[in-house]
Amino acid sequence: MRFKEHLMKMPSPERIGTADYCSQIVKIMQHNTLVGITIVDQKMHQIIRVNQALCKMLGYRKKELLGKTMFDITHPDDMEISYKHAMKIWDDEHCYSKIIKRYSKKDGGFIWAESEGFLLKDNADNGILSVTFIKDITKETTLSSSTPLSISSNPASSSQENPDIDVNKLLSDEINKRKLIYNQLMVSYENEKKLRKRIQTEMKSRLEFTRIVVHDLKTPLTSIISSSGVLSNIAADGKYKALASNIYESTMNLNIRLDELLDMAQCEVRDPKLNKSRFNIKEMLEHIISIQQEICNTNHIVFNIVIAPEVTFIIADEDRLKQILDNLIDNAIKYSADSGIISINISHDQNNVLFSISDSGIGIEPGEIKNIFKPYYRVENRQRKLQGLGLGLSIVRTYVKLHGGRIWVESECGKGTTFLFTIPQPPSKATPA
């Protein structure tokens, strides 16, 4: 019969107090590593609860001790005094006994122990459970099998004779200690909750501020982009056409930086939601490269693209993946030397699509690799002046992780850098027909 079932059979007024007391004992059993503790059923006289400390003392597993009687683990020479000890515990007058005796170990050996037991009663004054505290004193005692063993039925006198165990103090200390820990945890929790709320409020305020700034800057910027684009197309004079083109390219670059700033602020407050769909990755890649083609032609940079046939289609957030590839390809162009080669490989790797973007540029110092995904961090290109806030790779990492993938970098100074990342795919749709 289970421990809880015993408690449920007790009438409610007394059961509440006994249940609380027993729950404290069970907590002590779970956390006490020095004193062995057992709970024995009165009807069956079997062990129904035991803690790990006693298992360690005697070399048993818990399930091996459950169902045994206290006599099953008592040394054969101490049976008589153990019987008297049990009678004192179960006796309605005493309900308590303390004894020094031997307990048998699983390997055939034994330990000397101080055994202190007391009885728990229901509201009808019937004993239902006995609780025994067992302290190993083998190393402390010089007792032999011929030494008289002692029994005490008075808790106060027993404590004076053997002050090592005081069950009331043991329980009180444990309960007070747990109350203290609980109170400390509650204070820490409340402080953490207040701090988290304050940080969330500050981050939301910063996001709202960033949105307002970006909106206010984009309003005139849109007019400048439109006007400079028209001017660059209609200007007949080469000098004015070049000036209009410079204005257009600079404002477009500023527009991209504003988008990055807003994206970064949104990512800091909360993870953006993904809008996944199935689309052609080859068409996306061709569109991204076509936009970068002019600068690549100017610097004589060529692309080497390999897309495995089984990953022509991919399931992901199309806008986020486009931004990931756009950033990585833009980085590869920025850090590549003139007449360089940028290699893009897309392959299937188990339930992932693996992307690899390599350049033949200056490479990254080993000490810088650990920092490249941090916001506002930039690796300087000694060959040309770079634009940007240093947010691109941080946004890339956020979007890759949002898909459940991972991103890493391999680089060798003077030979180039390779960025690799994965986008997980549903198993049934990883290789579409």
Tab-separated table of C-alpha atoms in Angstrom:
chain	number	residue	atom	x	y	z
A	1	MET	CA	0.000	0.000	0.000
A	2	ARG	CA	1.406	3.387	-1.026
A	3	PHE	CA	2.428	6.140	1.389
A	4	LYS	CA	-0.165	8.596	0.011
A	5	GLU	CA	-2.934	5.993	0.365
A	6	HIS	CA	-2.197	5.737	4.093
A	7	LEU	CA	-2.562	9.480	4.454
A	8	MET	CA	-5.801	9.581	2.459
A	9	LYS	CA	-7.416	7.048	4.819
A	10	MET	CA	-6.914	9.363	7.770
A	11	PRO	CA	-9.811	11.682	8.789
A	12	SER	CA	-9.313	15.150	7.304
A	13	PRO	CA	-8.528	17.339	10.404
A	14	GLU	CA	-5.669	15.184	11.624
A	15	ARG	CA	-4.650	14.094	8.154
A	16	ILE	CA	-3.717	17.629	7.193
A	17	GLY	CA	-1.220	18.000	10.027
A	18	THR	CA	0.200	14.514	9.614
A	19	ALA	CA	0.446	14.902	5.861
A	20	ASP	CA	2.379	18.152	6.233
A	21	TYR	CA	4.694	16.538	8.793
A	22	CYS	CA	5.233	13.522	6.545
A	23	SER	CA	5.874	15.728	3.536
A	24	GLN	CA	8.660	17.419	5.489
A	25	ILE	CA	10.137	14.006	6.307
A	26	VAL	CA	9.956	13.002	2.640
A	27	LYS	CA	11.803	16.224	1.690
A	28	ILE	CA	14.475	15.431	4.260
A	29	MET	CA	14.707	11.884	2.871
A	30	GLN	CA	15.306	13.248	-0.615
A	31	HIS	CA	18.060	15.665	0.350
A	32	ASN	CA	19.740	14.177	3.433
A	33	THR	CA	22.950	12.453	2.405
A	34	LEU	CA	24.253	11.654	5.917
A	35	VAL	CA	21.373	10.035	7.788
A	36	GLY	CA	19.463	7.020	6.506
A	37	ILE	CA	15.672	7.308	6.801
A	38	THR	CA	12.920	4.690	6.450
A	39	ILE	CA	9.120	4.829	6.674
A	40	VAL	CA	7.467	1.528	7.668
A	41	ASP	CA	3.802	0.569	7.234
A	42	GLN	CA	2.146	-0.490	10.512
A	43	LYS	CA	-0.078	-3.229	9.062
A	44	MET	CA	2.444	-4.993	6.849
A	45	HIS	CA	5.547	-3.900	8.805
A	46	GLN	CA	7.236	-3.335	5.446
A	47	ILE	CA	9.466	-0.497	4.314
A	48	ILE	CA	7.456	1.761	1.992
A	49	ARG	CA	9.923	4.659	1.778
A	50	VAL	CA	13.714	4.795	1.992
A	51	ASN	CA	16.240	7.465	1.121
A	52	GLN	CA	19.433	7.213	-0.922
A	53	ALA	CA	21.653	7.684	2.136
A	54	LEU	CA	20.557	4.335	3.624
A	55	CYS	CA	20.916	2.618	0.251
A	56	LYS	CA	24.500	3.850	0.118
A	57	MET	CA	25.191	2.708	3.688
A	58	LEU	CA	23.958	-0.834	3.075
A	59	GLY	CA	24.806	-1.236	-0.622
A	60	TYR	CA	21.231	-1.752	-1.810
A	61	ARG	CA	19.182	-0.116	-4.511
A	62	LYS	CA	15.917	1.508	-3.398
A	63	LYS	CA	13.688	-1.061	-5.083
A	64	GLU	CA	15.578	-3.843	-3.287
A	65	LEU	CA	14.797	-2.348	0.144
A	66	LEU	CA	11.146	-1.549	-0.518
A	67	GLY	CA	8.937	-4.352	0.803
A	68	LYS	CA	11.552	-5.617	3.270
A	69	THR	CA	11.034	-5.444	7.041
A	70	MET	CA	13.466	-3.724	9.369
A	71	PHE	CA	14.401	-7.183	10.664
A	72	ASP	CA	15.473	-8.218	7.129
A	73	ILE	CA	18.303	-5.664	7.264
A	74	THR	CA	19.189	-6.226	10.937
A	75	HIS	CA	22.321	-8.130	11.936
A	76	PRO	CA	21.324	-11.683	13.143
A	77	ASP	CA	22.981	-11.179	16.530
A	78	ASP	CA	20.913	-8.041	17.195
A	79	MET	CA	17.452	-9.473	16.467
A	80	GLU	CA	16.310	-9.645	20.081
A	81	ILE	CA	17.197	-6.076	20.990
A	82	SER	CA	15.799	-4.903	17.620
A	83	TYR	CA	12.496	-6.573	18.478
A	84	LYS	CA	12.372	-4.704	21.810
A	85	HIS	CA	13.267	-1.515	19.911
A	86	ALA	CA	10.324	-2.049	17.544
A	87	MET	CA	7.927	-2.793	20.393
A	88	LYS	CA	8.880	0.484	22.085
A	89	ILE	CA	8.137	2.376	18.863
A	90	TRP	CA	4.771	0.676	18.294
A	91	ASP	CA	3.775	0.826	21.953
A	92	ASP	CA	0.997	3.383	22.502
A	93	GLU	CA	2.606	4.639	25.691
A	94	HIS	CA	6.122	5.256	24.395
A	95	CYS	CA	5.857	5.705	20.556
A	96	TYR	CA	9.613	6.268	20.536
A	97	SER	CA	12.870	4.358	20.902
A	98	LYS	CA	16.551	4.884	20.307
A	99	ILE	CA	19.099	2.108	19.955
A	100	ILE	CA	22.674	1.399	18.910
A	101	LYS	CA	22.675	-1.735	16.762
A	102	ARG	CA	24.124	-3.356	13.666
A	103	TYR	CA	22.567	-3.365	10.199
A	104	SER	CA	23.475	-6.020	7.643
A	105	LYS	CA	24.917	-4.889	4.330
A	106	LYS	CA	24.144	-6.495	0.980
A	107	ASP	CA	27.744	-7.683	0.590
A	108	GLY	CA	27.585	-9.623	3.892
A	109	GLY	CA	29.239	-7.008	6.074
A	110	PHE	CA	27.567	-4.761	8.612
A	111	ILE	CA	27.589	-1.237	9.991
A	112	TRP	CA	27.173	0.079	13.522
A	113	ALA	CA	24.365	2.599	13.602
A	114	GLU	CA	22.396	4.783	15.927
A	115	SER	CA	18.759	4.010	15.163
A	116	GLU	CA	16.050	6.414	16.333
A	117	GLY	CA	12.401	5.621	15.604
A	118	PHE	CA	9.071	7.222	16.365
A	119	LEU	CA	5.420	6.531	15.602
A	120	LEU	CA	2.928	8.567	13.592
A	121	LYS	CA	-0.737	8.241	14.614
A	122	ASP	CA	-4.087	9.112	13.068
A	123	ASN	CA	-6.821	11.084	14.853
A	124	ALA	CA	-8.154	7.866	16.377
A	125	ASP	CA	-4.789	7.488	18.103
A	126	ASN	CA	-3.913	4.453	15.993
A	127	GLY	CA	-0.351	4.037	14.832
A	128	ILE	CA	-0.118	4.071	11.040
A	129	LEU	CA	3.552	4.649	10.189
A	130	SER	CA	6.907	4.515	11.881
A	131	VAL	CA	9.826	6.707	10.878
A	132	THR	CA	13.385	5.618	11.636
A	133	PHE	CA	16.538	7.757	11.402
A	134	ILE	CA	19.732	5.709	11.007
A	135	LYS	CA	23.174	7.245	11.518
A	136	ASP	CA	26.286	5.256	10.619
A	137	ILE	CA	28.683	5.415	13.602
A	138	THR	CA	30.985	2.563	12.518
A	139	LYS	CA	34.018	4.838	12.353
A	140	GLU	CA	33.190	6.589	15.603
A	141	THR	CA	32.576	3.670	17.888
A	142	THR	CA	34.796	1.059	19.418
A	143	LEU	CA	31.836	-1.217	20.185
A	144	SER	CA	32.144	-4.903	19.442
A	145	SER	CA	29.492	-7.600	19.157
A	146	SER	CA	29.919	-8.375	22.842
A	147	THR	CA	29.331	-4.802	23.982
A	148	PRO	CA	25.875	-4.259	25.570
A	149	LEU	CA	23.495	-2.403	23.321
A	150	SER	CA	21.331	0.406	24.709
A	151	ILE	CA	17.672	1.188	24.330
A	152	SER	CA	15.931	4.395	25.351
A	153	SER	CA	12.211	5.103	25.263
A	154	ASN	CA	12.574	8.695	26.392
A	155	PRO	CA	13.621	11.170	23.728
A	156	ALA	CA	15.004	13.663	26.218
A	157	SER	CA	17.178	11.185	28.139
A	158	SER	CA	18.259	9.563	24.893
A	159	SER	CA	19.475	12.873	23.565
A	160	GLN	CA	21.595	13.347	26.682
A	161	GLU	CA	23.164	9.892	26.396
A	162	ASN	CA	23.719	10.112	22.632
A	163	PRO	CA	23.618	13.735	21.548
A	164	ASP	CA	24.597	12.904	17.960
A	165	ILE	CA	20.969	12.660	16.788
A	166	ASP	CA	18.125	14.871	17.946
A	167	VAL	CA	15.181	14.170	15.677
A	168	ASN	CA	13.282	17.318	16.615
A	169	LYS	CA	16.317	19.500	16.030
A	170	LEU	CA	17.031	17.653	12.766
A	171	LEU	CA	13.540	18.332	11.476
A	172	SER	CA	13.518	21.901	12.730
A	173	ASP	CA	16.915	22.697	11.191
A	174	GLU	CA	15.913	21.219	7.839
A	175	ILE	CA	12.594	23.065	7.758
A	176	ASN	CA	14.189	26.389	8.756
A	177	LYS	CA	16.950	25.924	6.206
A	178	ARG	CA	14.418	25.247	3.455
A	179	LYS	CA	12.313	28.224	4.505
A	180	LEU	CA	15.401	30.421	4.291
A	181	ILE	CA	16.299	29.073	0.844
A	182	TYR	CA	12.696	29.500	-0.314
A	183	ASN	CA	12.605	33.097	0.899
A	184	GLN	CA	15.911	33.837	-0.819
A	185	LEU	CA	14.633	32.308	-4.055
A	186	MET	CA	11.433	34.348	-3.866
A	187	VAL	CA	13.410	37.571	-3.361
A	188	SER	CA	15.676	36.687	-6.312
A	189	TYR	CA	12.666	35.802	-8.444
A	190	GLU	CA	10.895	39.081	-7.682
A	191	ASN	CA	14.061	41.082	-8.383
A	192	GLU	CA	14.616	39.212	-11.632
A	193	LYS	CA	10.983	39.763	-12.668
A	194	LYS	CA	11.223	43.508	-12.013
A	195	LEU	CA	14.532	43.726	-13.874
A	196	ARG	CA	13.158	41.742	-16.829
A	197	LYS	CA	10.085	43.974	-17.007
A	198	ARG	CA	12.233	47.098	-16.912
A	199	ILE	CA	14.536	45.788	-19.654
A	200	GLN	CA	11.564	44.818	-21.823
A	201	THR	CA	10.055	48.272	-21.384
A	202	GLU	CA	13.362	49.950	-22.281
A	203	MET	CA	13.851	47.712	-25.327
A	204	LYS	CA	10.320	48.383	-26.570
A	205	SER	CA	10.902	52.111	-26.102
A	206	ARG	CA	14.148	51.882	-28.044
A	207	LEU	CA	12.424	49.931	-30.840
A	208	GLU	CA	9.663	52.514	-31.041
A	209	PHE	CA	12.250	55.312	-31.114
A	210	THR	CA	14.162	53.520	-33.884
A	211	ARG	CA	10.971	53.062	-35.919
A	212	ILE	CA	10.162	56.775	-35.653
A	213	VAL	CA	13.710	57.782	-36.647
A	214	VAL	CA	13.783	55.349	-39.593
A	215	HIS	CA	10.346	56.535	-40.772
A	216	ASP	CA	11.320	60.207	-40.519
A	217	LEU	CA	14.559	59.588	-42.431
A	218	LYS	CA	12.990	57.398	-45.100
A	219	THR	CA	10.313	59.957	-45.995
A	220	PRO	CA	12.739	62.492	-47.552
A	221	LEU	CA	15.046	59.679	-48.636
A	222	THR	CA	12.377	58.172	-50.866
A	223	SER	CA	12.022	61.459	-52.736
A	224	ILE	CA	15.803	61.749	-53.166
A	225	ILE	CA	16.029	58.164	-54.489
A	226	SER	CA	13.204	58.726	-56.977
A	227	SER	CA	14.500	62.095	-58.157
A	228	SER	CA	18.138	61.016	-58.494
A	229	GLY	CA	17.063	57.880	-60.375
A	230	VAL	CA	15.107	59.932	-62.892
A	231	LEU	CA	17.952	62.463	-63.234
A	232	SER	CA	20.529	59.746	-63.906
A	233	ASN	CA	18.337	58.382	-66.700
A	234	ILE	CA	17.529	61.674	-68.454
A	235	ALA	CA	20.781	63.569	-67.921
A	236	ALA	CA	22.499	64.010	-71.282
A	237	ASP	CA	25.742	65.430	-69.993
A	238	GLY	CA	28.077	62.730	-68.726
A	239	LYS	CA	29.256	64.855	-65.806
A	240	TYR	CA	25.732	65.498	-64.479
A	241	LYS	CA	24.693	61.917	-65.158
A	242	ALA	CA	27.584	60.659	-62.978
A	243	LEU	CA	26.636	63.063	-60.175
A	244	ALA	CA	23.005	61.927	-60.294
A	245	SER	CA	24.139	58.278	-60.231
A	246	ASN	CA	26.330	58.945	-57.185
A	247	ILE	CA	23.406	60.556	-55.363
A	248	TYR	CA	21.191	57.611	-56.249
A	249	GLU	CA	23.712	54.965	-55.124
A	250	SER	CA	24.482	56.802	-51.858
A	251	THR	CA	20.820	57.226	-50.940
A	252	MET	CA	20.128	53.582	-51.791
A	253	ASN	CA	23.020	52.583	-49.505
A	254	LEU	CA	21.619	54.778	-46.721
A	255	ASN	CA	18.198	53.192	-47.242
A	256	ILE	CA	19.733	49.716	-46.776
A	257	ARG	CA	21.512	50.833	-43.600
A	258	LEU	CA	18.230	52.129	-42.164
A	259	ASP	CA	16.545	48.803	-42.916
A	260	GLU	CA	19.383	46.972	-41.154
A	261	LEU	CA	19.092	49.251	-38.120
A	262	LEU	CA	15.347	48.584	-37.843
A	263	ASP	CA	15.813	44.820	-38.346
A	264	MET	CA	18.444	44.708	-35.611
A	265	ALA	CA	16.223	46.617	-33.179
A	266	GLN	CA	13.306	44.246	-33.868
A	267	CYS	CA	15.497	41.167	-33.383
A	268	GLU	CA	16.710	42.451	-30.004
A	269	VAL	CA	13.153	42.830	-28.693
A	270	ARG	CA	11.632	39.631	-30.069
A	271	ASP	CA	12.226	36.976	-32.707
A	272	PRO	CA	10.599	37.933	-36.022
A	273	LYS	CA	7.923	35.552	-37.260
A	274	LEU	CA	8.751	33.339	-40.219
A	275	ASN	CA	6.458	33.115	-43.235
A	276	LYS	CA	7.623	29.864	-44.810
A	277	SER	CA	6.798	28.835	-48.363
A	278	ARG	CA	8.149	26.591	-51.119
A	279	PHE	CA	10.086	28.464	-53.804
A	280	ASN	CA	12.808	28.088	-56.447
A	281	ILE	CA	16.193	28.849	-54.865
A	282	LYS	CA	17.922	29.094	-58.267
A	283	GLU	CA	15.624	31.929	-59.380
A	284	MET	CA	16.219	33.782	-56.112
A	285	LEU	CA	19.986	33.471	-56.430
A	286	GLU	CA	19.971	34.667	-60.058
A	287	HIS	CA	17.942	37.732	-59.034
A	288	ILE	CA	20.371	38.614	-56.197
A	289	ILE	CA	23.407	38.269	-58.472
A	290	SER	CA	21.798	40.318	-61.256
A	291	ILE	CA	21.489	43.268	-58.846
A	292	GLN	CA	25.203	42.980	-57.948
A	293	GLN	CA	26.310	42.366	-61.532
A	294	GLU	CA	27.328	45.926	-62.308
A	295	ILE	CA	29.823	46.228	-59.461
A	296	CYS	CA	31.120	42.732	-60.212
A	297	ASN	CA	31.748	43.668	-63.847
A	298	THR	CA	33.542	46.821	-62.728
A	299	ASN	CA	35.881	44.841	-60.446
A	300	HIS	CA	36.106	41.857	-62.820
A	301	ILE	CA	34.644	39.492	-60.218
A	302	VAL	CA	33.086	36.279	-61.532
A	303	PHE	CA	30.656	33.824	-59.919
A	304	ASN	CA	30.981	30.055	-59.844
A	305	ILE	CA	27.570	28.620	-58.897
A	306	VAL	CA	26.719	24.962	-58.238
A	307	ILE	CA	23.191	23.977	-57.148
A	308	ALA	CA	22.432	20.303	-56.555
A	309	PRO	CA	19.360	19.166	-58.579
A	310	GLU	CA	17.569	17.840	-55.481
A	311	VAL	CA	17.511	21.297	-53.852
A	312	THR	CA	16.087	23.334	-56.700
A	313	PHE	CA	13.128	24.010	-54.428
A	314	ILE	CA	13.413	24.890	-50.731
A	315	ILE	CA	11.003	25.563	-47.865
A	316	ALA	CA	11.914	28.696	-45.895
A	317	ASP	CA	10.960	32.305	-45.318
A	318	GLU	CA	11.703	33.715	-48.754
A	319	ASP	CA	12.326	37.312	-47.658
A	320	ARG	CA	14.586	36.300	-44.744
A	321	LEU	CA	16.623	33.850	-46.856
A	322	LYS	CA	17.007	36.484	-49.556
A	323	GLN	CA	18.368	38.872	-46.941
A	324	ILE	CA	20.789	36.186	-45.672
A	325	LEU	CA	22.165	35.488	-49.158
A	326	ASP	CA	22.174	39.166	-50.096
A	327	ASN	CA	24.324	40.030	-47.066
A	328	LEU	CA	26.776	37.142	-47.516
A	329	ILE	CA	27.197	37.711	-51.266
A	330	ASP	CA	27.578	41.468	-50.694
A	331	ASN	CA	30.283	40.711	-48.086
A	332	ALA	CA	32.056	38.347	-50.479
A	333	ILE	CA	32.134	41.083	-53.132
A	334	LYS	CA	33.380	43.715	-50.665
A	335	TYR	CA	36.277	41.591	-49.431
A	336	SER	CA	37.278	40.040	-52.764
A	337	ALA	CA	40.222	41.372	-54.686
A	338	ASP	CA	39.777	42.594	-58.263
A	339	SER	CA	39.460	39.720	-60.742
A	340	GLY	CA	38.432	37.460	-57.853
A	341	ILE	CA	36.140	34.435	-57.887
A	342	ILE	CA	33.079	33.975	-55.664
A	343	SER	CA	31.912	30.357	-55.356
A	344	ILE	CA	28.354	29.533	-54.280
A	345	ASN	CA	27.409	25.926	-53.561
A	346	ILE	CA	23.960	24.708	-52.485
A	347	SER	CA	23.614	21.018	-51.609
A	348	HIS	CA	21.455	18.588	-49.662
A	349	ASP	CA	22.821	17.385	-46.304
A	350	GLN	CA	20.491	14.894	-44.567
A	351	ASN	CA	17.420	16.979	-43.590
A	352	ASN	CA	19.170	20.284	-44.272
A	353	VAL	CA	20.021	22.437	-47.250
A	354	LEU	CA	23.674	23.462	-46.942
A	355	PHE	CA	24.760	26.819	-48.364
A	356	SER	CA	28.402	27.733	-48.941
A	357	ILE	CA	29.587	31.193	-50.102
A	358	SER	CA	33.352	31.515	-50.663
A	359	ASP	CA	35.479	34.454	-51.765
A	360	SER	CA	39.109	34.694	-52.823
A	361	GLY	CA	39.770	37.790	-50.765
A	362	ILE	CA	41.969	38.835	-47.859
A	363	GLY	CA	40.652	36.289	-45.355
A	364	ILE	CA	40.012	36.821	-41.656
A	365	GLU	CA	42.532	36.723	-38.832
A	366	PRO	CA	41.907	33.783	-36.417
A	367	GLY	CA	41.434	36.194	-33.522
A	368	GLU	CA	38.699	38.069	-35.389
A	369	ILE	CA	36.543	35.075	-36.361
A	370	LYS	CA	34.924	34.841	-32.913
A	371	ASN	CA	33.742	38.480	-33.202
A	372	ILE	CA	32.417	38.702	-36.751
A	373	PHE	CA	28.805	37.884	-35.819
A	374	LYS	CA	28.689	40.560	-33.121
A	375	PRO	CA	26.635	43.693	-33.898
A	376	TYR	CA	28.640	46.655	-35.245
A	377	TYR	CA	31.822	44.600	-35.620
A	378	ARG	CA	33.627	44.912	-38.950
A	379	VAL	CA	36.718	43.323	-40.477
A	380	GLU	CA	38.579	46.100	-42.265
A	381	ASN	CA	39.447	45.678	-45.941
A	382	ARG	CA	42.767	47.282	-46.591
A	383	GLN	CA	42.163	47.300	-50.360
A	384	ARG	CA	39.008	49.458	-50.439
A	385	LYS	CA	36.889	51.620	-48.157
A	386	LEU	CA	33.812	49.803	-46.910
A	387	GLN	CA	30.336	51.091	-46.190
A	388	GLY	CA	27.906	49.778	-43.588
A	389	LEU	CA	27.223	49.649	-39.864
A	390	GLY	CA	28.547	46.166	-39.226
A	391	LEU	CA	25.065	44.752	-38.613
A	392	GLY	CA	24.778	42.471	-41.641
A	393	LEU	CA	26.363	39.291	-40.221
A	394	SER	CA	24.585	39.688	-36.892
A	395	ILE	CA	21.234	39.826	-38.729
A	396	VAL	CA	22.276	36.852	-40.881
A	397	ARG	CA	23.028	34.737	-37.811
A	398	THR	CA	19.695	35.722	-36.212
A	399	TYR	CA	17.709	34.685	-39.307
A	400	VAL	CA	19.606	31.409	-39.727
A	401	LYS	CA	18.962	30.472	-36.077
A	402	LEU	CA	15.336	31.523	-36.473
A	403	HIS	CA	15.030	28.836	-39.172
A	404	GLY	CA	16.589	26.307	-36.771
A	405	GLY	CA	19.862	26.179	-38.709
A	406	ARG	CA	23.449	26.966	-37.818
A	407	ILE	CA	26.114	29.191	-39.373
A	408	TRP	CA	29.894	29.074	-39.201
A	409	VAL	CA	32.926	30.461	-41.008
A	410	GLU	CA	36.171	29.009	-42.356
A	411	SER	CA	38.955	31.358	-43.360
A	412	GLU	CA	42.633	31.535	-44.201
A	413	CYS	CA	44.464	34.846	-44.337
A	414	GLY	CA	45.459	35.807	-47.882
A	415	LYS	CA	43.370	33.031	-49.473
A	416	GLY	CA	39.764	33.890	-48.693
A	417	THR	CA	36.772	33.133	-46.515
A	418	THR	CA	33.880	30.667	-46.674
A	419	PHE	CA	30.574	31.192	-44.887
A	420	LEU	CA	28.461	28.061	-44.428
A	421	PHE	CA	24.942	27.773	-43.066
A	422	THR	CA	22.115	25.239	-43.000
A	423	ILE	CA	18.357	25.579	-43.394
A	424	PRO	CA	16.464	22.529	-42.026
A	425	GLN	CA	13.846	20.947	-44.290
A	426	PRO	CA	10.831	18.741	-43.519
A	427	PRO	CA	11.945	15.112	-44.164
A	428	SER	CA	9.064	14.375	-46.513
A	429	LYS	CA	9.773	17.459	-48.616
A	430	ALA	CA	13.571	17.513	-48.541
A	431	THR	CA	13.819	15.961	-51.990
A	432	PRO	CA	10.734	17.002	-53.952
A	433	ALA	CA	9.816	15.158	-57.118
